[in-house]
PDB file of C-alpha atoms in Angstrom:
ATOM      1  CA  UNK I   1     119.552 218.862 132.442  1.00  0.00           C
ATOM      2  CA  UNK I   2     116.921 221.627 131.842  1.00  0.00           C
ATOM      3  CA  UNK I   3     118.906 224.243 133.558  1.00  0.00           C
ATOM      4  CA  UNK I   4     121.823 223.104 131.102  1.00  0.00           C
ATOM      5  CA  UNK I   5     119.670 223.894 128.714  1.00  0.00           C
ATOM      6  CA  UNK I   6     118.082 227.065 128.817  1.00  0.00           C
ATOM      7  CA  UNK I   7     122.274 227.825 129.398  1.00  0.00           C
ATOM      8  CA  UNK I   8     122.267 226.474 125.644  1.00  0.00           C
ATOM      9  CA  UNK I   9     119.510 228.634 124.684  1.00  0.00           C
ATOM     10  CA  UNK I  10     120.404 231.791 126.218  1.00  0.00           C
ATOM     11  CA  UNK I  11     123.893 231.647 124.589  1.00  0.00           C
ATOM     12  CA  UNK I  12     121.843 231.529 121.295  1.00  0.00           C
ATOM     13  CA  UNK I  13     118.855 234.107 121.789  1.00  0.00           C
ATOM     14  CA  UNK I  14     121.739 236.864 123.169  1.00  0.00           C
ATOM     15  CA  UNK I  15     123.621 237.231 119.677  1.00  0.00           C
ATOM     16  CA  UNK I  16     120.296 237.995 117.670  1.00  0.00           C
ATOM     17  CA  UNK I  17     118.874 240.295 120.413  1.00  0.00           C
ATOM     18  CA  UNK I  18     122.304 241.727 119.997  1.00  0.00           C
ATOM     19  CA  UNK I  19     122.115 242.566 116.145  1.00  0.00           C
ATOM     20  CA  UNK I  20     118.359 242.527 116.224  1.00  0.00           C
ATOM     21  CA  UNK I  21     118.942 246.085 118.360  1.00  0.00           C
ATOM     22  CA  UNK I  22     121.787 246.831 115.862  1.00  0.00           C
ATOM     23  CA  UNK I  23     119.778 246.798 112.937  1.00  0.00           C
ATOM     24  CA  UNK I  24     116.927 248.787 115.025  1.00  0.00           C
ATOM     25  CA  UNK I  25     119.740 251.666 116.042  1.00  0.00           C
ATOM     26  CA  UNK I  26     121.233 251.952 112.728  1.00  0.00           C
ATOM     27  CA  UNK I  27     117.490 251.973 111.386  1.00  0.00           C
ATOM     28  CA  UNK I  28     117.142 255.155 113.590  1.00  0.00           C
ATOM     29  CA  UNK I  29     120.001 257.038 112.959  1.00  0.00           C
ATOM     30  CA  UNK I  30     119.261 256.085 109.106  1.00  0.00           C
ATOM     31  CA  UNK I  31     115.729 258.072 109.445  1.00  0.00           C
ATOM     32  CA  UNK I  32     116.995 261.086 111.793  1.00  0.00           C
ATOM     33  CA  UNK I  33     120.120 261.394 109.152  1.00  0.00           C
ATOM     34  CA  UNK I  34     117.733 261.302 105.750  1.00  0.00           C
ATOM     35  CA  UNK I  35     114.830 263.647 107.597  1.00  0.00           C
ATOM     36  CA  UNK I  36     117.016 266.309 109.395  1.00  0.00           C
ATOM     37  CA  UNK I  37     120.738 266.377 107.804  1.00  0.00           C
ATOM     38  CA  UNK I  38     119.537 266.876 103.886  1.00  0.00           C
ATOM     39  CA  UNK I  39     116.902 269.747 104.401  1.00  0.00           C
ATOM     40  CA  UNK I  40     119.582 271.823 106.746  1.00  0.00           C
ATOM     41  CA  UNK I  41     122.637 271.064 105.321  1.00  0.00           C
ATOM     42  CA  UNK I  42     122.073 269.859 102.159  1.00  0.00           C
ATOM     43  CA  UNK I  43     124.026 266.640 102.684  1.00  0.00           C
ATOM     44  CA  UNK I  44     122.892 263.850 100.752  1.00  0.00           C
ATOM     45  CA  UNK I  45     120.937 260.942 101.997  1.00  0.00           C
ATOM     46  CA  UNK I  46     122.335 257.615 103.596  1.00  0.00           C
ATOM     47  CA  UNK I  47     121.922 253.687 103.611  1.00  0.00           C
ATOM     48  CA  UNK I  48     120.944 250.973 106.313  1.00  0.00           C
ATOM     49  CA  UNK I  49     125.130 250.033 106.030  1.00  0.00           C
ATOM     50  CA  UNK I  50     126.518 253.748 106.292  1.00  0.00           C
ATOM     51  CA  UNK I  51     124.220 254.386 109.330  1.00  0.00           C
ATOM     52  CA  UNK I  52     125.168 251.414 111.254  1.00  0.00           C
ATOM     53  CA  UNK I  53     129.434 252.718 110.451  1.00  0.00           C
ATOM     54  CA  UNK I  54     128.456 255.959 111.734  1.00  0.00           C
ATOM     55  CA  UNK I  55     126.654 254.381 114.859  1.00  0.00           C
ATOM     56  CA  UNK I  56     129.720 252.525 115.059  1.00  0.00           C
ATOM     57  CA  UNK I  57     132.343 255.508 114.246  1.00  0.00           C
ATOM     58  CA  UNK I  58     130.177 257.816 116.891  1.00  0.00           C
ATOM     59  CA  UNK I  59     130.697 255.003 119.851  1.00  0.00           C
ATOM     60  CA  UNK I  60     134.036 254.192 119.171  1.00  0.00           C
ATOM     61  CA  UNK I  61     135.158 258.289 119.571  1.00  0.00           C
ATOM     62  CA  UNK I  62     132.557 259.043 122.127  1.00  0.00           C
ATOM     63  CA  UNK I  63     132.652 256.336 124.262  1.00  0.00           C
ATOM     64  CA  UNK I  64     130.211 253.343 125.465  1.00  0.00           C
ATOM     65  CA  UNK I  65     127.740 254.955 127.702  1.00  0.00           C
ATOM     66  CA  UNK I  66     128.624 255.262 131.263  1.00  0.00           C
ATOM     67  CA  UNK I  67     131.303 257.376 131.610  1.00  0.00           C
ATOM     68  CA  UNK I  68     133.505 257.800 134.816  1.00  0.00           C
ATOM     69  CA  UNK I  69     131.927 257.014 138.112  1.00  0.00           C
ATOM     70  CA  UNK I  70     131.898 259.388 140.768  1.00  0.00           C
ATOM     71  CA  UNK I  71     134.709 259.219 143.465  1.00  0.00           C
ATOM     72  CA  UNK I  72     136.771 257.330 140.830  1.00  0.00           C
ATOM     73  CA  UNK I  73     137.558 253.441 140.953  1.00  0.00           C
ATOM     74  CA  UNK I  74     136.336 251.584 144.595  1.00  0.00           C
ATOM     75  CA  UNK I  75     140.137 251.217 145.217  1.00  0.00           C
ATOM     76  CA  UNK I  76     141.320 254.605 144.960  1.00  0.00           C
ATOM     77  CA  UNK I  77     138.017 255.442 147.175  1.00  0.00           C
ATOM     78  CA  UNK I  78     139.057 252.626 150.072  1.00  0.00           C
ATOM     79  CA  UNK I  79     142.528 253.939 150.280  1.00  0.00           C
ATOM     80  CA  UNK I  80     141.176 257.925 150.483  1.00  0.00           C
ATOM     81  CA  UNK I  81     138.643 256.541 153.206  1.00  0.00           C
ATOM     82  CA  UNK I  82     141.933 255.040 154.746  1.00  0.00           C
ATOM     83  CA  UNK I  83     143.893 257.688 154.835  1.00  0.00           C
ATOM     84  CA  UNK I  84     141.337 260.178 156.202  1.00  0.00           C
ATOM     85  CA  UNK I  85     140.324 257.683 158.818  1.00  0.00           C
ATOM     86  CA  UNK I  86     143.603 257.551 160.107  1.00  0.00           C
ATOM     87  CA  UNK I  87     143.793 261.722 160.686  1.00  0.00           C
ATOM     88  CA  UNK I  88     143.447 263.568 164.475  1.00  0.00           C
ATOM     89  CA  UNK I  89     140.370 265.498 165.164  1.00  0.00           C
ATOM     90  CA  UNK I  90     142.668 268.514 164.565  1.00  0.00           C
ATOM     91  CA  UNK I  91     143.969 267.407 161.392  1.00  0.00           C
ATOM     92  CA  UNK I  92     140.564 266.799 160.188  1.00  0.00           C
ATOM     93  CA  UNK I  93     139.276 269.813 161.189  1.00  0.00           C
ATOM     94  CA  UNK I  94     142.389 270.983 159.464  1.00  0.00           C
ATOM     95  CA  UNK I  95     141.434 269.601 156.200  1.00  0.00           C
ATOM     96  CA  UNK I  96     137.947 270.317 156.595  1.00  0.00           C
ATOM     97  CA  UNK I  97     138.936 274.059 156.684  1.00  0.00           C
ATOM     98  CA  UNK I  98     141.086 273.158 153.895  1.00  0.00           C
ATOM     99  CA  UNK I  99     138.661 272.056 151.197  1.00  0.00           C
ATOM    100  CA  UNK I 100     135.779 274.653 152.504  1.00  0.00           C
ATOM    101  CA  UNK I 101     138.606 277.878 152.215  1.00  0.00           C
ATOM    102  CA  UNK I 102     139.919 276.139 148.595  1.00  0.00           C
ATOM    103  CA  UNK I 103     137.275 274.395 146.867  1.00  0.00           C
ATOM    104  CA  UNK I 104     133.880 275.969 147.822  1.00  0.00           C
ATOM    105  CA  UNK I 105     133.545 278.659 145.589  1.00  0.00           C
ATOM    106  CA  UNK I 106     129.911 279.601 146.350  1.00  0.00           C
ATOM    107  CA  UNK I 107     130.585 281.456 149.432  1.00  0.00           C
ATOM    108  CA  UNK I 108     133.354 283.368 148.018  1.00  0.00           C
ATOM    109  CA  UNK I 109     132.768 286.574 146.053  1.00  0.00           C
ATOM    110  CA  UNK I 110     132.694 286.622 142.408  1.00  0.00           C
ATOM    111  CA  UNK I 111     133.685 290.081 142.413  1.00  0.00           C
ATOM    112  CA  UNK I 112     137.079 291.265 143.546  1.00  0.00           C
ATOM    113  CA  UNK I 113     137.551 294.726 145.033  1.00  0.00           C
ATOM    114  CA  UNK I 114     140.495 297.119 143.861  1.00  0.00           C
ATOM    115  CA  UNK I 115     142.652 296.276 146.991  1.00  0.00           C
ATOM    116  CA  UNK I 116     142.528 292.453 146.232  1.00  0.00           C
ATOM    117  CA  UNK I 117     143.373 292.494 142.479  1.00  0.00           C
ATOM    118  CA  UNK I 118     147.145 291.366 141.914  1.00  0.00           C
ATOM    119  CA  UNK I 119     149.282 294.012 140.594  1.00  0.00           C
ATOM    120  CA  UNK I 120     147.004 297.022 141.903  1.00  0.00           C
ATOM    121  CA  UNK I 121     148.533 300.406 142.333  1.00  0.00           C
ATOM    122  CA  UNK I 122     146.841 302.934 145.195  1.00  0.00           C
ATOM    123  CA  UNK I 123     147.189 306.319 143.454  1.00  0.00           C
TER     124      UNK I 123
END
């Protein structure tokens, strides 16, 4: 019964933390918007409401946090980790040479000479 009930509770406490920290956010953005935006721009200043709709405005086109993980989703990673696993010792050495040659630019020169620029004419 009492772990039913802090259950209870914690489905009650979440929502107010929730708009507690959207009221604190908006808050923010309310101050940085009436101290900075006005004397550089000349913009006018903003309310409690209109700072929480910009908040609101900025996540919605910008995104949520996060962002992409690295490697992409897990299943996209297992089947790459497949695939690889199921290569020769050649043709991984093969592909190793691959993606060094192609995709590691550091080694390469940043500068081309005359001979290796496309379309060069010797005089």
């Amino acid at each position: 019964m009492e772990k039913n009930f802090r259950y209870r509770k914690r489905f009650i406490f979440i929502p107010f933390l929730v708009i507690a920290f959207g009221f604190l956010v908006s808050f923010l953005v309310m101050v940085l918007w009436n101290y900075t935006m006005p004397s550089i721009f000349g913009l006018t200043t903003i309310t409690l409401w209109q700072a929480m709709g910009l908040f609101i405005l900025c996540k919605l086109l910008f995104g949520f946090g996060k962002g992409p993980k690295r490697g992409g989703p897990p299943w996209k990673r297992r089947y790459a980790n497949r695939d690889l696993c199921e290569l020769s010792e050649a043709e991984k050495e093969k592909f190793q040479q691959y993606v060094h040659n192609e995709r590691c630019f550091w080694e390469k020169p940043t500068v081309r000479s005359d001979e290796e620029r496309p379309g060069h004419i010797d005089s």
